[in-house]
Coordinates of C-alpha atoms in Angstrom, one line a residue:
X1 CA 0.0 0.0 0.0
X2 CA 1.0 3.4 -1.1
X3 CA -0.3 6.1 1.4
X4 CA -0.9 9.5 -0.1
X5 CA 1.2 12.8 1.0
X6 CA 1.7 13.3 4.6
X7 CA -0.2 15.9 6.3
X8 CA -0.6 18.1 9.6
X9 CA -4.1 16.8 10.1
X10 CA -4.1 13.5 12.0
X11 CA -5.9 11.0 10.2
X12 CA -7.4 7.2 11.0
X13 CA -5.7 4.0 9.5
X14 CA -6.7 3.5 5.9
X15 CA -9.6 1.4 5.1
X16 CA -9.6 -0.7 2.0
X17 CA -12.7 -0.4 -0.2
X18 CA -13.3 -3.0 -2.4
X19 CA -15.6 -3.3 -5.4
X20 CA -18.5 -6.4 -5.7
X21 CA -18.3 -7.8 -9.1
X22 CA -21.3 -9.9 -8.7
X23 CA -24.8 -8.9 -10.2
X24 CA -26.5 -6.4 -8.1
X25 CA -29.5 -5.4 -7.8
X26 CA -30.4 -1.3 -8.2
X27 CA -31.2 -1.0 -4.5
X28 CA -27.6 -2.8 -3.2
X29 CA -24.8 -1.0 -2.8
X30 CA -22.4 -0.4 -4.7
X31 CA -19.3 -0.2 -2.5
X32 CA -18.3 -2.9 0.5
X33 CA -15.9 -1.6 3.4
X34 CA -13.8 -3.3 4.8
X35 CA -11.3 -2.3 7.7
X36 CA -8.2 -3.1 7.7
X37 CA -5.2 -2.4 9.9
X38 CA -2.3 -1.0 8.3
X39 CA 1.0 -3.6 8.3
X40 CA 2.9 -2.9 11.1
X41 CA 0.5 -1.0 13.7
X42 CA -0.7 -4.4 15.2
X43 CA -4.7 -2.3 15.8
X44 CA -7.7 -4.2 15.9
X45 CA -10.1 -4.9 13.5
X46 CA -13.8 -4.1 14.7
X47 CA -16.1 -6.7 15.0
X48 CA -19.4 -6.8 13.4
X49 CA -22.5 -5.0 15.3
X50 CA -24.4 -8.4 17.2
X51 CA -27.5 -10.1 15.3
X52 CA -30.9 -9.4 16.8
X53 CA -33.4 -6.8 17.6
X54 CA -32.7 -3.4 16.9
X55 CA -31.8 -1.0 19.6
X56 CA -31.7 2.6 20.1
X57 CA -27.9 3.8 19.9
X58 CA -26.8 5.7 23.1
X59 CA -26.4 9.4 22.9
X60 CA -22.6 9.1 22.9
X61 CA -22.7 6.6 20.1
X62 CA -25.1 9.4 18.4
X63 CA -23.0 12.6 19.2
X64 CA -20.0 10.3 17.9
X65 CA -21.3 9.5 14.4
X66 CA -23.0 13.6 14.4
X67 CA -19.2 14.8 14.8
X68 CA -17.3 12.4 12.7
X69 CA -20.1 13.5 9.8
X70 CA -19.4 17.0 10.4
X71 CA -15.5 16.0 10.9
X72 CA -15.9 14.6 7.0
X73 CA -17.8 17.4 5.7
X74 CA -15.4 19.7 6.7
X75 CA -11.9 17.6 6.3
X76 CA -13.5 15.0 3.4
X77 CA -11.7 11.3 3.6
X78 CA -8.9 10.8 1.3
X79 CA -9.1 8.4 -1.4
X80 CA -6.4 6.6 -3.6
X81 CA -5.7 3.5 -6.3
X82 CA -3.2 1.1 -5.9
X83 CA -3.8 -2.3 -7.7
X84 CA -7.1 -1.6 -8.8
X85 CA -8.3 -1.5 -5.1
X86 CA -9.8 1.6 -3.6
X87 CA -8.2 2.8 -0.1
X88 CA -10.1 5.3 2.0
X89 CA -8.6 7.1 4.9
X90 CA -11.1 9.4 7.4
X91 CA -9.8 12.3 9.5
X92 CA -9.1 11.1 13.2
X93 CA -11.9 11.5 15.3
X94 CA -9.7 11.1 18.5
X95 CA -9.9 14.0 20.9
X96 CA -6.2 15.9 20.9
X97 CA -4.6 16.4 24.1
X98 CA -1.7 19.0 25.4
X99 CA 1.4 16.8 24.1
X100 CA -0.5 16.7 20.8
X101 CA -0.6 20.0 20.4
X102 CA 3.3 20.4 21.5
X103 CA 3.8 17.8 18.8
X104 CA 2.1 19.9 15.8
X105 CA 3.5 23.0 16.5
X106 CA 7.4 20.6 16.7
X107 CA 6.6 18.6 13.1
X108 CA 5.5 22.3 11.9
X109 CA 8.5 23.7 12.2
X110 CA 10.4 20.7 11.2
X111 CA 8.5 20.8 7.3
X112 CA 8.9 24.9 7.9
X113 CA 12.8 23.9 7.9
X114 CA 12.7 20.4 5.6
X115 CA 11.1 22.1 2.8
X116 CA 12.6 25.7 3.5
X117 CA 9.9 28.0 3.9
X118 CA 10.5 31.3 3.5
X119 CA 9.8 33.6 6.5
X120 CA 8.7 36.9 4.9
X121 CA 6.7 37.4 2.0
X122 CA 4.7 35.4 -0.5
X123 CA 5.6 31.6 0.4
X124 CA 3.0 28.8 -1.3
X125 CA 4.7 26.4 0.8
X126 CA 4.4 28.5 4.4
X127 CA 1.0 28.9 3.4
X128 CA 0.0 25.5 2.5
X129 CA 1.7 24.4 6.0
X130 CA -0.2 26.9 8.0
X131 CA -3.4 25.8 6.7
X132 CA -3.4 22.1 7.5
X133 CA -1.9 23.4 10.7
X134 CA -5.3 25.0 11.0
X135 CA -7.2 22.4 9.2
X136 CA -6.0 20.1 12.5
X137 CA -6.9 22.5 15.0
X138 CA -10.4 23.0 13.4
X139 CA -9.9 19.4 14.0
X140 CA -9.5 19.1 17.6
X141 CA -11.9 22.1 18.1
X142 CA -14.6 20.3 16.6
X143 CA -14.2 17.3 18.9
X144 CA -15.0 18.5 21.8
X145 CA -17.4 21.8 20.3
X146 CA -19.1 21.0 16.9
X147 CA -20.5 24.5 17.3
X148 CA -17.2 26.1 17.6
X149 CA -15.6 24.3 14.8
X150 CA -18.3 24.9 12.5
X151 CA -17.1 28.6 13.1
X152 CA -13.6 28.5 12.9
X153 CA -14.7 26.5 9.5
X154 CA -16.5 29.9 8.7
X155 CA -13.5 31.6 9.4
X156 CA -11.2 29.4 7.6
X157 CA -13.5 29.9 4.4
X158 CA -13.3 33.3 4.7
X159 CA -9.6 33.8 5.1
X160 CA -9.2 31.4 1.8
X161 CA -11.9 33.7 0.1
X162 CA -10.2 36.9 1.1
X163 CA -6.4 35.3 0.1
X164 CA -8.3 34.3 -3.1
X165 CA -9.2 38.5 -3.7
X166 CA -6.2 39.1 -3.3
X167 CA -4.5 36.9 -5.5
X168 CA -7.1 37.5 -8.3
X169 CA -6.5 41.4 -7.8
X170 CA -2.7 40.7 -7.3
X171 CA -2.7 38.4 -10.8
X172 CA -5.0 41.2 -12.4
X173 CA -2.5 44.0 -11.4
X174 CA 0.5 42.1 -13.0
X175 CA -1.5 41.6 -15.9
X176 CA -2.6 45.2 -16.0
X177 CA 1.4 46.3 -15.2
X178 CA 2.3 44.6 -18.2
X179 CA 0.2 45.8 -20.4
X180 CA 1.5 49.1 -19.5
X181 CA 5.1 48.2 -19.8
X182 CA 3.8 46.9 -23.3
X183 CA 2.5 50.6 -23.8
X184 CA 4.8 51.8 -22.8
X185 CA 7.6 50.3 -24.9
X186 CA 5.4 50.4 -27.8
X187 CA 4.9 54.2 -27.2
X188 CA 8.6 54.3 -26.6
X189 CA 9.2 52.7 -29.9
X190 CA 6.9 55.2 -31.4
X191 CA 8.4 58.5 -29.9
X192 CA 11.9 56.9 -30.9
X193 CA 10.9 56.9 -34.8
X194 CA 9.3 60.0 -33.9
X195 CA 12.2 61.6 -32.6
X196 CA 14.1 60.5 -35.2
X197 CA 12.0 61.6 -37.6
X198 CA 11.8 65.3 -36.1
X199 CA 15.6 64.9 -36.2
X200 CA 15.7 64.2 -39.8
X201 CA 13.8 67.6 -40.7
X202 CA 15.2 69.5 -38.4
X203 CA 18.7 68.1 -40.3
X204 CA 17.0 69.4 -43.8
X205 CA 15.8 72.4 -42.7
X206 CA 19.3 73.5 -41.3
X207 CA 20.6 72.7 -44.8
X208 CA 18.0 75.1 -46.0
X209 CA 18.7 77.4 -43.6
X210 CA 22.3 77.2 -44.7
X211 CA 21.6 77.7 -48.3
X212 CA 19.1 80.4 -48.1
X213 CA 22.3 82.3 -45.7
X214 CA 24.8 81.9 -48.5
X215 CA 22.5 82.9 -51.4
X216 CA 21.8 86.0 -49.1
X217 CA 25.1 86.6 -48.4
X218 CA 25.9 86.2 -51.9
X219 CA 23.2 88.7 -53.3
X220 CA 23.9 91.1 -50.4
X221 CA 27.6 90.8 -52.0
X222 CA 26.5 91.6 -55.5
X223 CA 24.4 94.4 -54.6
X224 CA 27.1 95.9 -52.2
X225 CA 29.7 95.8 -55.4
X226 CA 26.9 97.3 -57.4
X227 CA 26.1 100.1 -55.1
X228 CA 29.9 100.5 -54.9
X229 CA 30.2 100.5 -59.0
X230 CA 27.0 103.2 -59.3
X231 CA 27.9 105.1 -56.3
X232 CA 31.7 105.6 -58.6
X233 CA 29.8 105.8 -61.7
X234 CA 27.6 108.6 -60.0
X235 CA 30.2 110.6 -58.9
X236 CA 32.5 110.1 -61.8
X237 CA 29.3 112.1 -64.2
X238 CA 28.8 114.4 -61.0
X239 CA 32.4 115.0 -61.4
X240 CA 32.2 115.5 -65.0
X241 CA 29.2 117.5 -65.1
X242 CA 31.0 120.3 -62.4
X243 CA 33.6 120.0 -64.8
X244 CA 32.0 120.7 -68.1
X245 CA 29.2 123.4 -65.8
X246 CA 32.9 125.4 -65.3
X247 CA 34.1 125.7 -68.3
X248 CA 30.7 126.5 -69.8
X249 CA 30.7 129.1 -67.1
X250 CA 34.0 130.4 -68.2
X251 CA 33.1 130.3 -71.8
X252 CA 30.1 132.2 -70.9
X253 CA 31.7 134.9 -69.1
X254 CA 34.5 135.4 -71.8
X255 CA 31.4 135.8 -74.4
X256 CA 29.8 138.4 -72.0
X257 CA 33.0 140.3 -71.1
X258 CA 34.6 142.3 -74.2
X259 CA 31.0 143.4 -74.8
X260 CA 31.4 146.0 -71.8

């Protein structure tokens, strides 16, 4: 026999369930169980209930089978395959005393250390530790107080629903983080040819700048050598016209002078 993963929750001896291959009819069962102990523990196997008339059960025997059905509906019995038989193994009914206790809180932190647990932060393993540390004490609690361990079972489903929030909204948040970090590279991307676009005309419109400055310098050039060459021209036919208005002035005044 193969027994599943150990746990923190105490459990009974496994229990083999085996299938009836024989016709049935609709109304028989389909499942026979039979206890058996596991090799090596040397426990006894319980001996069938006594032929005869039938008898009203005690109120322990009752308030017994009321906890272990609650015991399964909030731990449910684990079941595995081995050889084609079906093994079954319930959650302990037995009540837990003070060394019991001692003892969980020792093999917890023993698997805290075996499979090295972290102590801060997000840890799936710390977590997974800590609640079949709790799933045991809801355990014991419901032993002794059905009540009280129906509420810690409240409790406990609310803690897993609230842990479940915030891994959705955690899970969501990444998502939505890196769809940012998408848009933001794509936009990145975007400013970059952007950028180097920008860069591109602001390179061709210096080159225009440039050429538009050196065809004004050069036309400022040309008309400052033309101005110069008028400007000379102008003064060379003021020149000349002083020149030729005196001597038509002396002419006219050595016409007009032997006449007196």
């Amino acid at each position: 026999m193969i027994p599943p993963s150990s746990s923190l929750v105490k459990y009974d001896n496994p229990v083999l369930v085996s299938r009836n291959t024989d016709k049935k009819t609709p109304r028989a069962k389909p499942l026979k169980v039979t206890p058996q102990p596991v090799p090596g523990s040397g426990g006894p196997v319980p001996s069938a209930p006594p032929k005869g008339g039938t008898k009203l059960p005690p109120v322990d025997t009752q308030k017994a089978e009321q906890t272990d059905e609650i015991l399964n509906s909030i731990l449910p019995p684990k079941e595995w395959t081995e050889q084609g038989q079906l093994w079954v193994q319930q959650v302990s009914s037995t009540p837990a005393t003070r060394q019991d206790v001692i003892n969980l809180q020792e093999q917890l932190d023993t698997r805290l250390q075996q499979r090295q647990a972290k102590e801060t932060g997000i840890c799936p393993v710390r977590r997974e530790l800590y609640s079949q540390v709790f799933d045991e004490i809801i355990r014991q609690v419901t032993i002794n107080c059905a009540e009280r361990g129906l509420l810690l079972l409240r409790v406990r489903d609310e803690i897993n629903m609230t842990l479940a929030a915030y891994q959705t909204l955690y899970e969501s948040s990444v998502a939505f983080g890196m769809r940012k970090a998408l848009q933001a590279e794509q936009g990145k991307y975007d400013m970059e040819n952007m950028i180097e676009t920008l860069e591109g005309e602001k390179r061709e419109l210096e080159r225009q700048v440039n050429e538009l400055k050196a065809k004004c310098d050069a036309i400022e050039k040309r008309e400052t050598e033309r101005r110069a060459v008028e400007e000379k021209r102008h003064a060379e036919e003021i020149q000349f016209l002083k020149k030729t208005s005196q001597q038509l002035k002396i002419q006219l005044e050595g016409i007009i002078a032997p006449k007196k």
